[in-house]
Coordinates of C-alpha atoms in Angstrom, one line a residue:
X1 CA -73.1 70.4 29.1
X2 CA -69.5 71.3 28.0
X3 CA -68.1 68.2 29.4
X4 CA -69.2 65.0 31.0
X5 CA -67.5 62.8 33.7
X6 CA -67.8 59.8 31.2
X7 CA -68.3 59.4 27.4
X8 CA -70.5 56.3 28.0
X9 CA -72.2 54.7 31.1
X10 CA -72.6 51.0 30.3
X11 CA -75.3 49.2 32.3
X12 CA -74.6 45.5 32.9
X13 CA -71.2 43.7 32.6
X14 CA -72.3 40.6 30.9
X15 CA -71.2 39.6 27.5
X16 CA -72.7 42.5 25.7
X17 CA -71.7 45.2 28.3
X18 CA -68.1 43.8 28.3
X19 CA -68.1 44.1 24.6
X20 CA -69.5 47.7 24.6
X21 CA -67.0 48.7 27.2
X22 CA -64.0 47.0 25.4
X23 CA -65.0 48.5 22.2
X24 CA -65.2 52.0 23.7
X25 CA -61.8 51.4 25.5
X26 CA -60.2 50.6 22.1
X27 CA -61.5 54.0 20.9
X28 CA -60.1 55.8 23.9
X29 CA -63.6 56.7 25.2
X30 CA -63.9 57.2 28.9
X31 CA -66.4 54.6 30.0
X32 CA -68.1 53.9 33.3
X33 CA -69.5 50.2 33.7
X34 CA -72.1 49.6 36.4
X35 CA -72.9 46.1 37.5
X36 CA -74.9 45.3 40.5
X37 CA -73.0 42.1 41.1
X38 CA -69.4 42.4 42.5
X39 CA -68.1 39.7 40.2
X40 CA -68.7 38.0 36.9
X41 CA -71.5 35.8 36.7
X42 CA -69.0 32.6 36.5
X43 CA -71.5 30.3 35.0
X44 CA -72.1 29.5 31.2
X45 CA -75.2 30.9 29.7
X46 CA -74.9 31.2 25.8
X47 CA -72.7 28.2 24.4
X48 CA -72.1 29.2 20.8
X49 CA -70.0 31.8 19.1
X50 CA -69.6 32.1 15.3
X51 CA -66.7 33.2 13.2
X52 CA -67.8 36.8 13.3
X53 CA -67.5 36.8 17.2
X54 CA -64.1 35.0 17.0
X55 CA -62.9 37.7 14.7
X56 CA -64.1 40.2 17.4
X57 CA -62.2 38.3 20.1
X58 CA -59.2 38.7 17.8
X59 CA -59.7 42.4 17.8
X60 CA -59.8 42.6 21.7
X61 CA -56.6 40.5 21.8
X62 CA -58.2 37.5 23.5
X63 CA -58.7 35.0 20.7
X64 CA -56.0 32.7 21.9
X65 CA -57.5 32.4 25.3
X66 CA -60.8 31.6 23.8
X67 CA -59.4 29.0 21.3
X68 CA -57.4 27.3 24.0
X69 CA -60.8 25.9 25.3
X70 CA -63.0 26.3 22.5
X71 CA -64.7 23.4 20.7
X72 CA -64.7 23.9 16.9
X73 CA -67.9 22.4 15.8
X74 CA -67.8 20.5 12.5
X75 CA -71.6 19.8 12.5
X76 CA -74.8 20.5 14.1
X77 CA -77.3 17.7 13.6
X78 CA -80.9 17.3 14.2
X79 CA -82.3 13.8 14.5
X80 CA -85.8 12.3 15.2
X81 CA -86.8 9.9 18.0
X82 CA -85.2 6.9 16.1
X83 CA -81.9 8.5 15.4
X84 CA -82.5 9.4 11.8
X85 CA -80.9 12.6 10.6
X86 CA -83.5 15.4 9.7
X87 CA -81.1 18.3 9.4
X88 CA -77.6 18.8 9.2
X89 CA -75.7 22.3 9.3
X90 CA -72.2 22.3 8.1
X91 CA -70.4 24.0 10.7
X92 CA -66.9 22.9 9.7
X93 CA -66.1 25.0 6.9
X94 CA -63.6 27.9 7.0
X95 CA -65.6 31.1 7.1
X96 CA -65.2 34.6 5.4
X97 CA -63.7 35.8 8.9
X98 CA -60.6 33.5 8.9
X99 CA -62.0 31.0 11.5
X100 CA -64.0 27.9 11.6
X101 CA -67.6 28.7 10.9
X102 CA -69.0 27.9 14.5
X103 CA -67.5 27.1 18.0
X104 CA -69.0 25.9 21.2
X105 CA -67.4 27.5 24.3
X106 CA -67.5 27.9 28.1
X107 CA -68.8 31.6 28.5
X108 CA -66.7 32.2 31.6
X109 CA -63.6 31.8 29.7
X110 CA -64.1 34.7 27.4
X111 CA -65.7 36.9 29.9
X112 CA -62.8 36.4 32.3
X113 CA -60.4 37.2 29.5
X114 CA -62.4 40.2 28.5
X115 CA -62.6 41.5 32.2
X116 CA -58.8 41.3 32.6
X117 CA -58.4 43.3 29.5
X118 CA -61.0 45.8 30.6
X119 CA -59.4 46.2 34.1
X120 CA -56.0 47.2 32.4
X121 CA -57.8 49.8 30.3
X122 CA -57.1 53.3 31.7
X123 CA -60.0 54.9 30.2
X124 CA -62.4 52.3 31.9
X125 CA -63.8 52.7 35.5
X126 CA -65.9 49.4 36.9
X127 CA -68.5 50.1 39.5
X128 CA -68.9 46.6 40.6
X129 CA -71.5 46.2 43.3
X130 CA -73.3 49.2 42.1
X131 CA -76.8 49.5 40.6
X132 CA -78.3 52.1 38.5
X133 CA -81.3 53.6 40.4
X134 CA -82.3 56.6 38.2
X135 CA -81.2 58.5 35.2
X136 CA -82.5 61.6 33.4
X137 CA -81.4 63.6 30.3
X138 CA -79.4 66.6 31.1
X139 CA -77.5 68.9 29.1
X140 CA -77.4 66.7 26.0
X141 CA -76.3 63.7 28.0
X142 CA -77.6 61.6 30.9
X143 CA -77.2 62.3 34.7
X144 CA -77.0 58.7 36.3
X145 CA -77.5 57.9 40.1
X146 CA -76.2 54.7 41.2
X147 CA -76.4 52.9 44.6
X148 CA -74.2 50.4 46.4
X149 CA -75.4 47.0 46.7
X150 CA -75.0 44.3 49.3
X151 CA -75.6 40.7 48.9
X152 CA -76.6 38.6 52.0
X153 CA -74.7 35.4 52.8
X154 CA -76.4 32.5 51.0
X155 CA -78.1 34.8 48.6
X156 CA -77.4 35.7 45.0
X157 CA -79.7 38.8 44.9
X158 CA -78.1 42.1 45.5
X159 CA -80.0 44.7 47.5
X160 CA -79.5 48.3 47.1
X161 CA -78.1 50.4 50.1
X162 CA -78.5 54.1 51.1
X163 CA -75.0 54.8 49.6
X164 CA -75.3 56.6 46.3
X165 CA -73.3 58.6 43.9
X166 CA -74.1 60.6 40.8
X167 CA -72.3 61.3 37.5
X168 CA -72.8 62.4 34.0
X169 CA -72.2 60.7 30.7
X170 CA -72.6 61.7 27.1
X171 CA -74.5 58.4 26.3
X172 CA -76.0 55.6 28.3
X173 CA -76.1 51.9 26.7
X174 CA -78.4 49.6 28.6
X175 CA -76.9 46.1 28.5
X176 CA -79.0 44.9 31.3
X177 CA -80.8 42.0 29.9
X178 CA -84.3 40.9 28.9
X179 CA -85.7 42.4 31.9
X180 CA -83.9 45.7 31.5
X181 CA -84.9 48.3 34.0
X182 CA -83.8 50.9 31.6
X183 CA -86.1 49.9 28.9
X184 CA -89.0 49.5 31.5
X185 CA -88.3 53.1 32.9
X186 CA -88.3 54.5 29.4
X187 CA -91.5 52.7 28.8
X188 CA -90.5 51.0 25.5
X189 CA -92.7 48.3 24.5
X190 CA -91.5 44.7 23.0
X191 CA -93.3 42.8 20.2
X192 CA -93.9 39.4 21.1
X193 CA -92.9 37.2 18.0
X194 CA -94.7 34.2 19.1
X195 CA -92.3 31.8 21.0
X196 CA -92.4 31.3 24.8
X197 CA -91.2 27.8 25.8
X198 CA -89.7 26.5 29.2
X199 CA -86.6 24.3 29.0
X200 CA -84.5 22.6 31.7
X201 CA -80.9 23.4 31.3
X202 CA -78.1 21.3 32.8
X203 CA -74.5 22.4 32.5
X204 CA -71.8 19.9 33.8
X205 CA -68.0 19.7 34.0
X206 CA -66.7 16.3 32.5
X207 CA -64.9 14.4 35.3
X208 CA -63.1 12.3 32.6
X209 CA -63.0 12.0 28.8
X210 CA -66.2 10.9 27.4
X211 CA -67.2 9.8 23.9
X212 CA -70.6 10.8 22.6
X213 CA -72.1 9.1 19.5
X214 CA -74.4 12.1 19.2
X215 CA -72.2 15.1 20.1
X216 CA -73.9 18.3 19.1
X217 CA -77.5 19.0 18.2
X218 CA -81.4 18.3 18.6
X219 CA -83.0 15.2 19.4
X220 CA -86.6 15.9 17.9
X221 CA -88.5 13.6 19.9
X222 CA -92.0 14.4 20.7
X223 CA -92.0 12.6 24.1
X224 CA -89.4 15.3 25.3
X225 CA -87.3 17.4 22.8
X226 CA -83.5 17.5 24.0
X227 CA -80.6 19.5 23.1
X228 CA -77.0 18.1 23.5
X229 CA -73.9 20.3 23.2
X230 CA -70.4 20.5 24.1
X231 CA -69.3 23.7 26.0
X232 CA -65.7 24.1 25.1
X233 CA -63.4 21.2 25.9
X234 CA -64.1 20.6 29.5
X235 CA -68.0 21.0 29.9
X236 CA -71.1 19.9 28.3
X237 CA -74.8 21.1 28.2
X238 CA -78.2 19.2 28.0
X239 CA -81.4 20.9 27.6
X240 CA -84.9 19.3 27.8
X241 CA -88.2 20.8 26.9
X242 CA -90.6 21.2 29.9
X243 CA -93.8 19.4 28.9
X244 CA -97.5 20.8 29.0
X245 CA -98.8 20.4 32.4
X246 CA -95.5 19.6 34.0
X247 CA -94.4 21.4 37.0
X248 CA -91.0 23.2 36.2
X249 CA -89.9 22.9 39.8
X250 CA -90.1 19.2 39.6
X251 CA -87.3 19.3 37.2
X252 CA -84.9 21.2 39.6
X253 CA -84.1 18.4 42.0
X254 CA -80.9 16.5 41.8
X255 CA -82.9 13.3 41.4
X256 CA -84.7 14.7 38.2
X257 CA -81.3 15.8 36.9
X258 CA -79.7 12.4 37.2
X259 CA -82.7 10.6 35.9
X260 CA -82.7 12.6 32.7
X261 CA -78.9 12.3 32.4
X262 CA -79.1 8.7 33.0
X263 CA -81.4 8.2 30.1
X264 CA -78.5 9.4 28.0
X265 CA -75.9 7.2 29.7
X266 CA -74.4 9.8 32.0
X267 CA -73.9 9.3 35.7
X268 CA -72.1 11.1 38.7
X269 CA -68.9 9.3 37.9
X270 CA -69.0 11.0 34.6
X271 CA -69.9 14.6 35.4
X272 CA -70.2 17.3 38.0
X273 CA -73.2 19.4 37.7
X274 CA -72.4 23.1 37.7
X275 CA -75.8 24.7 36.7
X276 CA -79.4 23.4 36.6
X277 CA -82.2 25.7 36.0
X278 CA -85.6 26.2 34.1
X279 CA -85.1 28.9 31.6
X280 CA -87.9 30.6 29.5
X281 CA -86.9 31.0 25.9
X282 CA -88.8 33.7 24.1
X283 CA -88.7 35.9 20.9
X284 CA -89.3 39.6 21.6
X285 CA -88.2 42.8 19.8
X286 CA -88.1 46.3 21.4
X287 CA -89.9 48.9 19.3
X288 CA -87.4 51.6 20.0
X289 CA -83.6 51.0 20.3
X290 CA -82.8 54.7 21.2
X291 CA -84.4 57.4 23.2
X292 CA -82.2 60.4 22.9
X293 CA -78.8 59.6 24.6
X294 CA -79.9 56.3 25.8
X295 CA -79.5 53.1 23.9
X296 CA -80.7 49.5 24.4
X297 CA -78.4 46.6 23.5
X298 CA -78.4 42.8 23.5
X299 CA -81.4 41.2 25.4
X300 CA -82.5 44.6 26.5
X301 CA -83.4 45.1 22.8
X302 CA -84.1 41.7 21.5
X303 CA -84.5 38.1 22.6
X304 CA -84.7 35.0 20.4
X305 CA -85.0 31.1 20.7
X306 CA -81.6 29.4 21.1
X307 CA -81.9 27.0 18.1
X308 CA -79.3 29.0 15.9
X309 CA -77.1 30.2 18.7
X310 CA -77.3 33.9 17.8
X311 CA -78.8 35.6 20.8
X312 CA -75.4 36.6 22.5
X313 CA -73.8 37.0 19.2
X314 CA -76.4 39.5 18.0
X315 CA -76.0 41.5 21.2
X316 CA -72.2 41.6 20.8
X317 CA -72.7 42.8 17.2
X318 CA -75.0 45.6 18.6
X319 CA -72.3 46.9 20.9
X320 CA -69.5 46.9 18.2
X321 CA -71.9 48.7 15.9
X322 CA -72.7 51.4 18.3
X323 CA -69.1 52.1 19.8
X324 CA -67.6 53.2 16.5
X325 CA -70.3 55.6 15.8
X326 CA -70.5 57.0 19.3
X327 CA -66.5 57.6 18.9
X328 CA -67.1 59.7 15.7
X329 CA -69.9 61.7 17.3
X330 CA -67.9 62.2 20.5
X331 CA -64.8 63.4 18.6
X332 CA -67.0 66.1 16.8
X333 CA -66.3 64.3 13.4
X334 CA -69.9 63.1 12.7
X335 CA -73.0 64.7 13.9
X336 CA -75.6 63.0 16.2
X337 CA -77.6 61.8 13.2
X338 CA -75.1 59.1 12.6
X339 CA -76.4 57.5 15.8
X340 CA -79.8 57.3 14.1
X341 CA -78.3 54.6 11.9
X342 CA -77.8 52.2 14.7
X343 CA -81.3 50.8 15.0
X344 CA -82.1 50.7 11.2
X345 CA -78.9 48.5 10.7
X346 CA -79.1 46.2 13.8
X347 CA -82.8 45.8 14.3
X348 CA -83.6 44.2 10.9
X349 CA -80.6 42.2 11.1
X350 CA -81.5 40.8 14.5
X351 CA -85.1 40.3 13.8
X352 CA -84.0 38.3 10.7
X353 CA -81.9 36.0 13.0
X354 CA -84.7 35.8 15.3
X355 CA -87.2 34.6 12.6
X356 CA -84.6 32.0 11.4
X357 CA -84.4 30.8 14.9
X358 CA -88.2 30.5 15.1
X359 CA -88.3 28.6 11.6
X360 CA -85.6 26.3 12.9
X361 CA -87.3 25.7 16.5
X362 CA -90.5 24.4 14.9
X363 CA -88.6 21.3 14.0
X364 CA -87.6 20.1 17.4
X365 CA -90.6 21.6 19.3
X366 CA -93.2 19.2 17.7
X367 CA -94.9 17.5 20.7
X368 CA -97.5 15.7 18.8
X369 CA -96.4 12.1 17.8
X370 CA -98.7 12.3 14.7
X371 CA -97.2 15.5 13.5
X372 CA -93.8 14.5 14.3
X373 CA -94.2 11.4 12.2
X374 CA -95.5 13.6 9.2
X375 CA -92.6 15.9 9.7
X376 CA -90.2 12.9 9.6
X377 CA -91.8 11.7 6.5
X378 CA -91.6 15.0 4.7
X379 CA -88.0 15.1 5.8
X380 CA -87.3 11.6 4.2
X381 CA -88.7 12.9 1.0
X382 CA -86.3 15.9 0.9
X383 CA -88.4 18.6 2.5
X384 CA -86.6 21.4 4.3
X385 CA -88.3 24.1 6.4
X386 CA -88.4 27.6 5.1
X387 CA -85.5 29.6 6.2
X388 CA -85.0 33.3 5.5
X389 CA -81.7 34.1 3.8
X390 CA -78.9 34.7 6.4
X391 CA -79.1 38.4 7.3
X392 CA -76.8 41.1 6.1
X393 CA -77.0 45.0 6.7
X394 CA -79.5 46.6 4.3
X395 CA -79.8 50.0 5.6
X396 CA -77.6 52.7 7.2
X397 CA -74.0 53.4 6.4
X398 CA -73.6 51.1 3.2
X399 CA -72.9 52.0 -0.3
X400 CA -76.2 52.1 -2.4
X401 CA -77.2 52.6 -6.0
X402 CA -79.5 55.4 -7.1
X403 CA -82.5 53.2 -6.3
X404 CA -81.3 52.9 -2.7
X405 CA -80.4 49.1 -3.1
X406 CA -77.1 48.1 -1.6
X407 CA -74.2 47.9 -3.9
X408 CA -72.3 44.7 -4.7
X409 CA -71.3 43.0 -1.3
X410 CA -72.1 46.1 0.7
X411 CA -73.4 45.1 4.1
X412 CA -71.8 41.9 4.1
X413 CA -68.9 40.7 6.1
X414 CA -65.3 41.5 4.6
X415 CA -62.9 38.7 4.0
X416 CA -60.1 38.2 6.3
X417 CA -57.3 36.0 5.3
X418 CA -53.5 35.5 6.0
X419 CA -51.0 38.0 4.8
X420 CA -47.2 38.0 5.1
X421 CA -45.2 41.2 6.3
X422 CA -41.8 41.4 7.8
X423 CA -41.5 37.6 7.5
X424 CA -44.4 36.7 9.5
X425 CA -47.8 35.3 8.3
X426 CA -50.7 36.7 10.3
X427 CA -54.4 37.3 9.9
X428 CA -55.0 40.5 8.2
X429 CA -56.7 42.4 11.1
X430 CA -53.8 42.0 13.1
X431 CA -51.6 43.7 10.3
X432 CA -54.0 46.3 9.1
X433 CA -56.0 47.0 12.2
X434 CA -59.8 47.2 12.5
X435 CA -60.7 50.7 11.7
X436 CA -62.1 51.9 8.4
X437 CA -59.8 50.0 6.0
X438 CA -59.5 50.7 2.2
X439 CA -57.7 47.5 0.8
X440 CA -56.6 47.5 -2.7
X441 CA -55.4 44.3 -4.4
X442 CA -52.1 44.7 -6.4
X443 CA -52.0 48.4 -6.4
X444 CA -51.8 51.2 -3.9
X445 CA -55.0 53.2 -3.4
X446 CA -53.1 56.2 -2.2
X447 CA -52.0 56.8 -5.8
X448 CA -55.6 57.0 -6.9
X449 CA -57.2 59.1 -4.1
X450 CA -57.0 62.9 -4.1
X451 CA -55.6 64.7 -1.0
X452 CA -59.0 65.5 0.4
X453 CA -60.2 61.9 0.2
X454 CA -57.0 60.6 1.9
X455 CA -57.3 63.4 4.7
X456 CA -61.0 62.4 5.2
X457 CA -60.2 58.7 5.8
X458 CA -57.3 59.7 7.9
X459 CA -59.6 61.9 10.0
X460 CA -62.0 59.1 10.8
X461 CA -59.1 56.7 11.8
X462 CA -58.9 54.9 8.3
X463 CA -56.2 53.1 6.9
X464 CA -55.2 52.6 3.3
X465 CA -53.4 49.4 2.5
X466 CA -52.7 47.0 -0.4
X467 CA -52.1 43.3 -0.8
X468 CA -49.6 42.2 -3.4
X469 CA -49.3 38.7 -4.7
X470 CA -45.2 38.9 -4.7
X471 CA -44.5 40.9 -1.8
X472 CA -45.5 44.4 -3.2
X473 CA -47.7 46.6 -1.2
X474 CA -48.5 46.7 2.5
X475 CA -48.3 42.9 2.8
X476 CA -48.3 39.8 0.7
X477 CA -51.3 37.7 -0.2
X478 CA -49.9 34.6 1.7
X479 CA -52.0 31.9 0.3
X480 CA -53.6 33.7 -2.5
X481 CA -56.9 33.8 -1.1
X482 CA -57.5 37.6 -1.6
X483 CA -56.5 37.2 -5.2
X484 CA -58.8 34.2 -5.8
X485 CA -61.7 36.0 -3.8
X486 CA -61.3 39.6 -5.5
X487 CA -61.3 37.6 -8.9
X488 CA -64.5 35.7 -8.2
X489 CA -66.4 38.9 -7.1
X490 CA -65.1 41.0 -9.9
X491 CA -63.5 43.8 -7.8
X492 CA -60.2 45.4 -7.1
X493 CA -60.7 47.1 -3.7
X494 CA -62.8 46.8 -0.5
X495 CA -63.7 49.4 1.9
X496 CA -64.4 47.9 5.5
X497 CA -66.0 49.5 8.4
X498 CA -64.8 49.0 11.9
X499 CA -67.3 46.2 12.7
X500 CA -66.1 44.0 9.9
X501 CA -68.9 44.9 7.6
X502 CA -68.2 46.0 3.9
X503 CA -69.1 49.7 3.2
X504 CA -68.7 49.0 -0.4
X505 CA -66.3 47.5 -3.1
X506 CA -64.7 49.1 -6.2
X507 CA -64.6 47.2 -9.5
X508 CA -61.8 49.3 -11.0
X509 CA -59.3 51.8 -9.4
X510 CA -61.2 54.6 -11.0
X511 CA -64.1 53.9 -8.8
X512 CA -62.2 54.3 -5.5
X513 CA -62.6 58.1 -5.3
X514 CA -66.5 57.9 -5.5
X515 CA -66.4 55.1 -2.9
X516 CA -64.6 57.1 -0.3
X517 CA -66.7 60.2 -1.1
X518 CA -70.0 58.3 -0.6
X519 CA -68.5 56.9 2.8
X520 CA -67.5 60.3 4.0
X521 CA -71.0 61.6 3.1
X522 CA -72.8 58.6 4.7
X523 CA -71.1 59.2 7.9
X524 CA -72.9 62.4 8.6
X525 CA -69.9 64.6 9.0
X526 CA -70.0 67.8 11.0
X527 CA -69.5 71.1 9.1
X528 CA -66.1 71.4 10.7
X529 CA -65.0 68.0 9.6
X530 CA -66.2 68.6 6.2
X531 CA -64.4 71.9 6.0
X532 CA -61.1 70.4 7.1
X533 CA -61.3 67.9 4.5
X534 CA -61.8 70.4 1.6

């Protein structure tokens, strides 16, 4: 096809679909969002976001809305049945992204804020109350047929009607959850990584201020493992393992809810229950994330246990990664081959988080009292469960040496700190933007690069900026954080991708040209784009 009705059709309007659509809107891509429900879900599911996602909210212009209700978590503690601390995660430190390491939040807050932003984006069209019923490749894109849905009074299950419409899109992104109809239609299998557990989840609104001796973490009691979490400033969550042989339906009564909450000192005067359900936690990974112009993202591609709070975060990373690549391909700057880097970048990253979550989950999910006592004894002696290193990008669009290994810091998150410009002190992304950014410390990279390199960066939407200690350059290093970090790392410049990951770094100004050339080469530029840069 010479043209498409939309650049992207996004299936599903949960957190991943919203992130995909908002990212596309910021790139000016014409997007259709298809959601079978007429409204946002309105109830919390994921409770945790990390600093990287807070930086994403900053990029979307909703971070203040989120912070107004977020609960910055200083610690995530796992105790045994006797209250002894087994594991303690330090979640209170300032992260590389410029925010606290981790936050607990009430999901409808950021979904509503994102929904409002998206509704105001002229390039976005929401099809609320419509469901994808079929799709097929056509003319290098996808032809989608959607049907209007109706929900009967008292029901929460939309049913398709006979009213349909058809449109074309260059790409289709399936953000339609673990039971993805798109993935099933394509026949893409998932690997089961060996975790299938049922847990009762109760979310509640606080009726009054409450104090919790145990505020955030896991109670690793073999009689019934329990999770206790804040959900922002106004809500709380509790989760209880469904025991072997126990009927999950027996835990869905009001009586069961108050019995379990009562054991933790909570009653109807303290809380209003807003959600009670039995959820199956699983660890599954799709074997393919792309089939031609169709892509899987979020739970459609991967699910993981909740013990590190990275399921939703990983899906939102998928969307941001995919959006900037689709933009370059749509504009004819990069070839379609750039999209082949999506799965090699995101799949290992997400599988690593899944395995970290699996290892972590082995601690609270111990149900045998003797095994639990042995576990506690080992912890008292200083034992820690084997955890993989926290993941980074190892493949795709990152700078590598001749042997193919990532260069220093390539594939890790870039630093964001406060800079001063025009008398205002702001986080750097607000000042420099969030496209490809070449940042030099104490010198102007423009004076080093040749015209073709500068034009190449401009063509891909890049910015060339500098931070000076005393007001020189694009902005001042307000608190000296950039100077300290660059000195520690032995570098003078960084080249950051639109998803906050470092393409690479330069040790000396003389290294800048090669770094930019490597980026432009790695982006699979089209012949026309390469010709215009020479």
